[in-house]
GROMACS .gro file of C-alpha atoms in nm:
model
  224
    1MET     CA    1   5.006   3.968  -0.139
    2ASN     CA    2   5.106   3.884  -0.497
    3ALA     CA    3   5.101   4.179  -0.736
    4GLN     CA    4   4.903   3.977  -0.991
    5HIS     CA    5   4.593   4.028  -0.774
    6LEU     CA    6   4.624   4.405  -0.801
    7GLU     CA    7   4.479   4.609  -1.089
    8PHE     CA    8   4.511   4.984  -1.136
    9PHE     CA    9   4.278   5.194  -1.352
   10ASN     CA   10   4.315   5.559  -1.455
   11ALA     CA   11   3.972   5.725  -1.448
   12GLY     CA   12   4.093   6.082  -1.479
   13ILE     CA   13   3.946   6.321  -1.738
   14SER     CA   14   4.080   6.667  -1.803
   15GLY     CA   15   3.850   6.953  -1.702
   16ASN     CA   16   3.635   6.749  -1.466
   17ASN     CA   17   3.496   6.899  -1.148
   18THR     CA   18   3.292   6.727  -0.877
   19GLN     CA   19   2.971   6.752  -1.079
   20ASP     CA   20   3.139   6.578  -1.373
   21LEU     CA   21   3.264   6.303  -1.142
   22LEU     CA   22   2.912   6.255  -1.010
   23ASP     CA   23   2.791   6.217  -1.367
   24ARG     CA   24   3.065   5.961  -1.441
   25LEU     CA   25   3.022   5.770  -1.117
   26PRO     CA   26   2.815   5.485  -1.271
   27GLU     CA   27   3.106   5.407  -1.508
   28VAL     CA   28   3.345   5.379  -1.213
   29ILE     CA   29   3.103   5.172  -1.006
   30ASP     CA   30   3.058   4.934  -1.301
   31LEU     CA   31   3.428   4.852  -1.278
   32GLY     CA   32   3.367   4.706  -0.933
   33PRO     CA   33   3.639   4.897  -0.746
   34ASP     CA   34   3.778   4.776  -0.418
   35TRP     CA   35   3.958   5.107  -0.367
   36VAL     CA   36   3.897   5.453  -0.515
   37LEU     CA   37   4.168   5.717  -0.490
   38LEU     CA   38   3.968   6.039  -0.529
   39MET     CA   39   4.147   6.361  -0.620
   40VAL     CA   40   3.917   6.645  -0.727
   41GLY     CA   41   3.887   7.016  -0.661
   42THR     CA   42   4.133   7.184  -0.896
   43ASN     CA   43   3.869   7.266  -1.158
   44ASP     CA   44   3.599   7.338  -0.898
   45MET     CA   45   3.822   7.605  -0.748
   46LEU     CA   46   4.062   7.723  -1.022
   47ASN     CA   47   3.896   7.676  -1.362
   48SER     CA   48   3.672   7.977  -1.416
   49ASN     CA   49   3.464   7.776  -1.664
   50LYS     CA   50   3.392   7.507  -1.406
   51PHE     CA   51   3.366   7.695  -1.076
   52VAL     CA   52   3.135   7.560  -0.808
   53SER     CA   53   3.065   7.716  -0.470
   54TYR     CA   54   3.229   7.585  -0.154
   55ASN     CA   55   2.894   7.445  -0.042
   56ASP     CA   56   2.830   7.268  -0.371
   57TYR     CA   57   3.182   7.127  -0.369
   58GLU     CA   58   3.130   6.986  -0.020
   59GLU     CA   59   2.792   6.837  -0.107
   60ASN     CA   60   2.916   6.685  -0.433
   61LEU     CA   61   3.223   6.533  -0.270
   62LYS     CA   62   3.019   6.385   0.016
   63THR     CA   63   2.772   6.234  -0.233
   64ILE     CA   64   3.053   6.078  -0.438
   65VAL     CA   65   3.209   5.927  -0.128
   66ASN     CA   66   2.878   5.795   0.008
   67LYS     CA   67   2.776   5.638  -0.325
   68LEU     CA   68   3.112   5.463  -0.355
   69GLN     CA   69   3.088   5.338   0.003
   70GLU     CA   70   2.739   5.203  -0.067
   71GLN     CA   71   2.894   4.989  -0.341
   72GLY     CA   72   3.155   4.850  -0.103
   73ALA     CA   73   3.452   5.055  -0.222
   74THR     CA   74   3.706   5.196   0.022
   75VAL     CA   75   3.771   5.563  -0.055
   76ILE     CA   76   4.098   5.749  -0.015
   77LEU     CA   77   4.063   6.126  -0.049
   78ILE     CA   78   4.366   6.300  -0.200
   79SER     CA   79   4.396   6.676  -0.174
   80PRO     CA   80   4.502   6.845  -0.500
   81PRO     CA   81   4.851   6.997  -0.528
   82THR     CA   82   4.932   7.365  -0.503
   83VAL     CA   83   4.916   7.619  -0.789
   84ASP     CA   84   5.122   7.903  -0.935
   85PRO     CA   85   4.866   8.190  -0.954
   86ILE     CA   86   5.089   8.395  -1.186
   87TYR     CA   87   5.042   8.148  -1.470
   88LEU     CA   88   4.688   8.055  -1.368
   89PHE     CA   89   4.573   8.416  -1.406
   90GLU     CA   90   4.698   8.421  -1.767
   91ARG     CA   91   4.422   8.170  -1.854
   92HIS     CA   92   4.165   8.247  -1.586
   93GLY     CA   93   4.174   8.619  -1.509
   94GLU     CA   94   4.233   8.732  -1.153
   95ALA     CA   95   3.904   8.924  -1.163
   96ASN     CA   96   3.722   8.588  -1.162
   97PHE     CA   97   3.853   8.507  -0.815
   98LYS     CA   98   3.687   8.642  -0.502
   99ASP     CA   99   3.932   8.438  -0.295
  100LYS     CA  100   4.295   8.375  -0.381
  101PRO     CA  101   4.360   8.043  -0.559
  102MET     CA  102   4.569   7.898  -0.279
  103LYS     CA  103   4.301   7.993  -0.025
  104LYS     CA  104   4.045   7.804  -0.235
  105LEU     CA  105   4.266   7.495  -0.252
  106TYR     CA  106   4.323   7.519   0.122
  107ALA     CA  107   3.945   7.515   0.168
  108VAL     CA  108   3.938   7.187  -0.029
  109GLN     CA  109   4.206   7.042   0.195
  110ILE     CA  110   4.020   7.143   0.512
  111TYR     CA  111   3.693   6.998   0.389
  112MET     CA  112   3.858   6.672   0.288
  113GLU     CA  113   4.004   6.644   0.638
  114LYS     CA  114   3.662   6.703   0.789
  115LEU     CA  115   3.493   6.455   0.556
  116SER     CA  116   3.754   6.187   0.616
  117LYS     CA  117   3.685   6.200   0.989
  118LYS     CA  118   3.307   6.224   0.956
  119GLU     CA  119   3.266   5.946   0.699
  120GLY     CA  120   3.551   5.725   0.815
  121VAL     CA  121   3.752   5.746   0.494
  122TYR     CA  122   4.126   5.774   0.449
  123MET     CA  123   4.301   6.089   0.331
  124VAL     CA  124   4.638   6.170   0.176
  125ASP     CA  125   4.740   6.537   0.199
  126VAL     CA  126   4.928   6.612  -0.124
  127PHE     CA  127   4.849   6.983  -0.087
  128LYS     CA  128   5.030   6.997   0.246
  129GLU     CA  129   5.329   6.802   0.110
  130PHE     CA  130   5.368   7.044  -0.181
  131GLN     CA  131   5.340   7.337   0.060
  132ASN     CA  132   5.601   7.186   0.290
  133LYS     CA  133   5.837   7.157  -0.007
  134ASN     CA  134   5.770   7.521  -0.102
  135ILE     CA  135   5.613   7.424  -0.434
  136PRO     CA  136   5.573   7.612  -0.656
  137ILE     CA  137   5.861   7.853  -0.691
  138HIS     CA  138   5.768   8.057  -0.998
  139ASN     CA  139   5.972   7.939  -1.297
  140GLU     CA  140   6.217   7.759  -1.070
  141ASP     CA  141   6.070   7.436  -0.936
  142VAL     CA  142   6.061   7.114  -1.140
  143PHE     CA  143   5.726   6.989  -1.011
  144LEU     CA  144   5.461   7.211  -1.173
  145MET     CA  145   5.485   7.289  -1.545
  146ASN     CA  146   5.636   7.629  -1.613
  147GLN     CA  147   5.816   7.813  -1.890
  148LYS     CA  148   6.159   7.704  -1.769
  149ASN     CA  149   6.102   7.333  -1.704
  150SER     CA  150   5.865   7.250  -1.990
  151GLY     CA  151   5.812   7.555  -2.210
  152LYS     CA  152   5.455   7.571  -2.078
  153ARG     CA  153   5.312   7.874  -1.900
  154ASP     CA  154   5.093   7.647  -1.690
  155GLY     CA  155   5.142   7.651  -1.313
  156VAL     CA  156   4.864   7.397  -1.248
  157HIS     CA  157   4.957   7.064  -1.404
  158PRO     CA  158   5.249   6.863  -1.268
  159THR     CA  159   5.555   6.759  -1.463
  160ALA     CA  160   5.664   6.396  -1.461
  161GLU     CA  161   5.863   6.481  -1.146
  162GLY     CA  162   5.550   6.629  -0.994
  163TYR     CA  163   5.344   6.319  -1.069
  164GLN     CA  164   5.617   6.103  -0.919
  165LEU     CA  165   5.612   6.318  -0.605
  166ILE     CA  166   5.233   6.278  -0.581
  167ALA     CA  167   5.266   5.900  -0.611
  168GLU     CA  168   5.545   5.884  -0.353
  169THR     CA  169   5.344   6.103  -0.114
  170ILE     CA  170   5.048   5.867  -0.147
  171ALA     CA  171   5.262   5.557  -0.101
  172VAL     CA  172   5.430   5.692   0.213
  173SER     CA  173   5.094   5.796   0.360
  174LEU     CA  174   4.941   5.455   0.288
  175ASP     CA  175   5.230   5.286   0.466
  176LYS     CA  176   5.191   5.515   0.768
  177GLN     CA  177   4.818   5.438   0.780
  178GLN     CA  178   4.895   5.064   0.737
  179ILE     CA  179   4.685   5.049   0.419
  180GLU     CA  180   4.757   4.770   0.171
  181LEU     CA  181   4.591   4.814  -0.164
  182ASN     CA  182   4.441   4.505  -0.324
  183GLY     CA  183   4.197   4.406  -0.595
  184LYS     CA  184   4.080   4.685  -0.827
  185VAL     CA  185   4.220   5.030  -0.757
  186ILE     CA  186   4.054   5.318  -0.945
  187CYS     CA  187   4.232   5.653  -0.957
  188PHE     CA  188   3.937   5.889  -1.009
  189GLY     CA  189   3.968   6.258  -1.087
  190ASP     CA  190   4.054   6.530  -1.336
  191SER     CA  191   4.356   6.614  -1.553
  192ILE     CA  192   4.596   6.565  -1.262
  193THR     CA  193   4.486   6.203  -1.239
  194PHE     CA  194   4.470   6.178  -1.620
  195GLY     CA  195   4.831   6.296  -1.641
  196MET     CA  196   4.790   6.571  -1.898
  197ASP     CA  197   5.092   6.633  -2.123
  198VAL     CA  198   5.312   6.356  -1.983
  199LEU     CA  199   5.399   6.013  -2.122
  200GLY     CA  200   5.110   5.768  -2.088
  201GLU     CA  201   4.839   6.027  -2.022
  202GLY     CA  202   4.508   5.865  -1.936
  203THR     CA  203   4.671   5.531  -1.851
  204VAL     CA  204   4.852   5.354  -1.569
  205GLU     CA  205   5.175   5.342  -1.768
  206GLY     CA  206   5.442   5.604  -1.825
  207GLU     CA  207   5.463   5.918  -1.611
  208THR     CA  208   5.112   5.967  -1.472
  209TYR     CA  209   5.068   5.953  -1.095
  210PRO     CA  210   4.864   5.628  -1.122
  211ALA     CA  211   5.152   5.478  -1.324
  212PHE     CA  212   5.415   5.579  -1.068
  213LEU     CA  213   5.196   5.459  -0.781
  214LYS     CA  214   5.127   5.126  -0.951
  215ARG     CA  215   5.501   5.061  -0.989
  216ILE     CA  216   5.575   5.159  -0.628
  217VAL     CA  217   5.299   4.938  -0.484
  218MET     CA  218   5.375   4.639  -0.705
  219LYS     CA  219   5.746   4.658  -0.627
  220LYS     CA  220   5.666   4.665  -0.256
  221ASN     CA  221   5.426   4.371  -0.286
  222ASN     CA  222   5.680   4.166  -0.479
  223ASN     CA  223   5.940   4.233  -0.211
  224ASP     CA  224   5.708   4.139   0.078
   0.00000   0.00000   0.00000
């Protein structure tokens, strides 16, 4: 397929949880997506101002997927990356968490796996890939923003290297599942899709994961 028939859109907004994505769904549907890459759960589980229960998360995610399917879009669920709780707790106190942050993200991963099988949608497990690479290592890894690699006591948002790893993980998984993206591809999610604090934030250019993924896919298509 020629790359000129492929369009990428960045529909990430910082701070969004599943309820926010439900509210924004008409805007995404109006774009007429052929594919929706859906990564959401970080704010639902880690942002104490946006917490939702496990049950509400599951119901919201299922509703988003079903509504997109009704409009003819093919959905690819993408589990959110891991987190450094040490930095997270500086902004969202540990007392707010009944379950540990990584346990909550693991619950998202498990539910996405279950939903992908039940609803017949694809899934890319970024959470597992980050775990397999032992990310994060507090103040040592280059993939999640920390004091050493970016001067930011963050632990949640990826660096440019982290966004590139997310894009590469998605691309490899799509190849393994024999998925070829075409038409309009909407990357839908929160600040991790938006690409907060990296070059090109909110776009499909620069250092966001949608930008890296767009370049990988278009290069592959041009070589085919």
